[in-house]
CSV table of C-alpha atoms in Angstrom, one decimal:
chain,number,residue,atom,x,y,z
F,1127,UNK,CA,16.1,-1.7,71.2
F,1128,UNK,CA,19.4,0.3,71.2
F,1129,UNK,CA,22.1,0.3,73.8
F,1130,UNK,CA,23.4,3.8,74.5
F,1131,UNK,CA,26.6,5.2,76.1
F,1132,UNK,CA,26.9,6.1,79.7
F,1133,UNK,CA,26.9,9.8,78.9
F,1134,UNK,CA,23.7,9.4,76.8
F,1135,UNK,CA,22.1,7.6,79.8
F,1136,UNK,CA,22.9,10.6,82.0
F,1137,UNK,CA,21.7,13.1,79.3
F,1138,UNK,CA,18.4,11.2,79.1
F,1139,UNK,CA,18.0,11.1,82.8
F,1140,UNK,CA,18.8,14.9,83.0
F,1141,UNK,CA,16.3,15.6,80.2
F,1142,UNK,CA,13.6,13.7,82.1
F,1143,UNK,CA,14.3,15.5,85.3
F,1144,UNK,CA,14.5,18.9,83.6
F,1145,UNK,CA,10.7,19.1,83.5
F,1146,UNK,CA,8.8,19.4,86.8
F,1147,UNK,CA,5.9,17.1,85.7
F,1148,UNK,CA,8.3,14.3,84.5
F,1149,UNK,CA,10.2,14.7,87.8
F,1150,UNK,CA,7.0,14.2,89.7
F,1151,UNK,CA,6.1,11.1,87.6
F,1152,UNK,CA,9.5,9.6,88.3
F,1153,UNK,CA,9.2,10.3,92.1
F,1154,UNK,CA,5.7,8.7,92.2
F,1155,UNK,CA,6.9,5.7,90.3
F,1156,UNK,CA,9.8,5.4,92.6
F,1157,UNK,CA,7.2,4.5,95.3
F,1158,UNK,CA,5.8,1.7,93.0
F,1159,UNK,CA,3.9,1.1,89.8
F,1160,UNK,CA,0.9,3.2,88.9
F,1161,UNK,CA,-1.8,3.8,86.2
F,1162,UNK,CA,-2.0,6.9,84.1
F,1163,UNK,CA,-5.3,8.1,85.5
F,1164,UNK,CA,-4.0,7.7,89.1
F,1165,UNK,CA,-0.7,9.5,88.1
F,1166,UNK,CA,-2.6,12.4,86.5
F,1167,UNK,CA,-4.8,12.9,89.5
F,1168,UNK,CA,-2.0,12.6,92.1
F,1169,UNK,CA,0.2,15.0,90.2
F,1170,UNK,CA,-2.6,17.4,89.2
F,1171,UNK,CA,-2.2,17.4,85.4
F,1172,UNK,CA,-4.5,16.5,82.6
F,1173,UNK,CA,-4.4,12.9,81.2
F,1174,UNK,CA,-3.3,14.3,77.8
F,1175,UNK,CA,-0.4,16.1,79.4
F,1176,UNK,CA,0.5,13.1,81.4
F,1177,UNK,CA,0.3,10.9,78.3
F,1178,UNK,CA,2.8,13.2,76.6
F,1179,UNK,CA,5.2,13.0,79.5
F,1180,UNK,CA,4.9,9.2,79.8
F,1181,UNK,CA,5.7,8.9,76.1
F,1182,UNK,CA,8.9,11.0,76.7
F,1183,UNK,CA,9.9,8.9,79.7
F,1184,UNK,CA,9.3,5.7,77.7
F,1185,UNK,CA,11.3,7.1,74.8
F,1186,UNK,CA,14.2,7.9,77.2
F,1187,UNK,CA,14.0,4.3,78.4
F,1188,UNK,CA,13.3,5.4,82.0
F,1189,UNK,CA,9.8,3.9,82.4
F,1190,UNK,CA,8.1,0.9,81.0
F,1191,UNK,CA,4.4,0.2,80.2
F,1192,UNK,CA,2.9,-3.1,81.3
F,1193,UNK,CA,-0.5,-4.0,79.8
F,1194,UNK,CA,-3.0,-5.3,82.3
F,1195,UNK,CA,-6.2,-6.1,80.4
F,1196,UNK,CA,-7.6,-2.9,79.2
F,1197,UNK,CA,-5.3,-0.8,81.4
F,1198,UNK,CA,-1.6,-0.1,81.3
F,1199,UNK,CA,0.5,0.1,84.4
F,1200,UNK,CA,3.7,2.2,84.4
F,1201,UNK,CA,6.8,1.6,86.4
F,1202,UNK,CA,10.5,2.6,86.5
F,1203,UNK,CA,12.4,0.6,83.9
F,1204,UNK,CA,15.1,-0.4,86.4
F,1205,UNK,CA,15.1,-0.4,90.2
F,1206,UNK,CA,18.5,1.4,90.1
F,1207,UNK,CA,16.6,4.5,88.9
F,1208,UNK,CA,14.8,4.6,92.2
F,1209,UNK,CA,18.1,4.4,94.0
F,1210,UNK,CA,19.5,7.1,91.9
F,1211,UNK,CA,16.6,9.4,92.6
F,1212,UNK,CA,17.0,8.8,96.3
F,1213,UNK,CA,20.7,9.6,96.1
F,1214,UNK,CA,20.0,12.8,94.1
F,1215,UNK,CA,17.4,13.9,96.7
F,1216,UNK,CA,20.1,13.5,99.4
F,1217,UNK,CA,22.5,15.9,97.6
F,1218,UNK,CA,22.7,19.4,99.3
F,1219,UNK,CA,23.5,22.2,96.8
F,1220,UNK,CA,24.5,25.8,97.4
F,1221,UNK,CA,22.9,27.5,94.3
F,1222,UNK,CA,22.9,30.9,92.6
F,1223,UNK,CA,19.2,31.7,92.2
F,1224,UNK,CA,19.9,33.4,88.9
F,1225,UNK,CA,21.3,30.2,87.3
F,1226,UNK,CA,19.6,27.0,86.0
F,1227,UNK,CA,16.0,28.0,86.7
F,1228,UNK,CA,13.5,25.8,84.9
F,1229,UNK,CA,11.5,28.8,83.7
F,1230,UNK,CA,14.4,30.3,81.8
F,1231,UNK,CA,17.0,29.2,79.3
F,1232,UNK,CA,19.1,27.9,82.3
F,1233,UNK,CA,22.0,30.2,81.4
F,1234,UNK,CA,23.8,31.9,84.3
F,1235,UNK,CA,23.9,35.7,84.1
């Protein structure tokens, strides 16, 4: 396990939230631990797609997998992540609709 810098932590958090499915996973896990099949159903994605996103979130250090017999339960790696998500959801932004769209390069025109 590596310890990373503060700026790398933010970059990983930003990468996780840059994808709508990963954002939904994080928000569901903010409510409490869950199993992949339940997450896939709740979010409305295939189990394979969810598995890829969970691998990304694990690699970023944002979620952990806890084996429970033949199943694996996922949860946020740190309770502070839930607090951070709540704080981010409370931010009010005035945005330029041409900038930072998830379906484009994110560049402002």
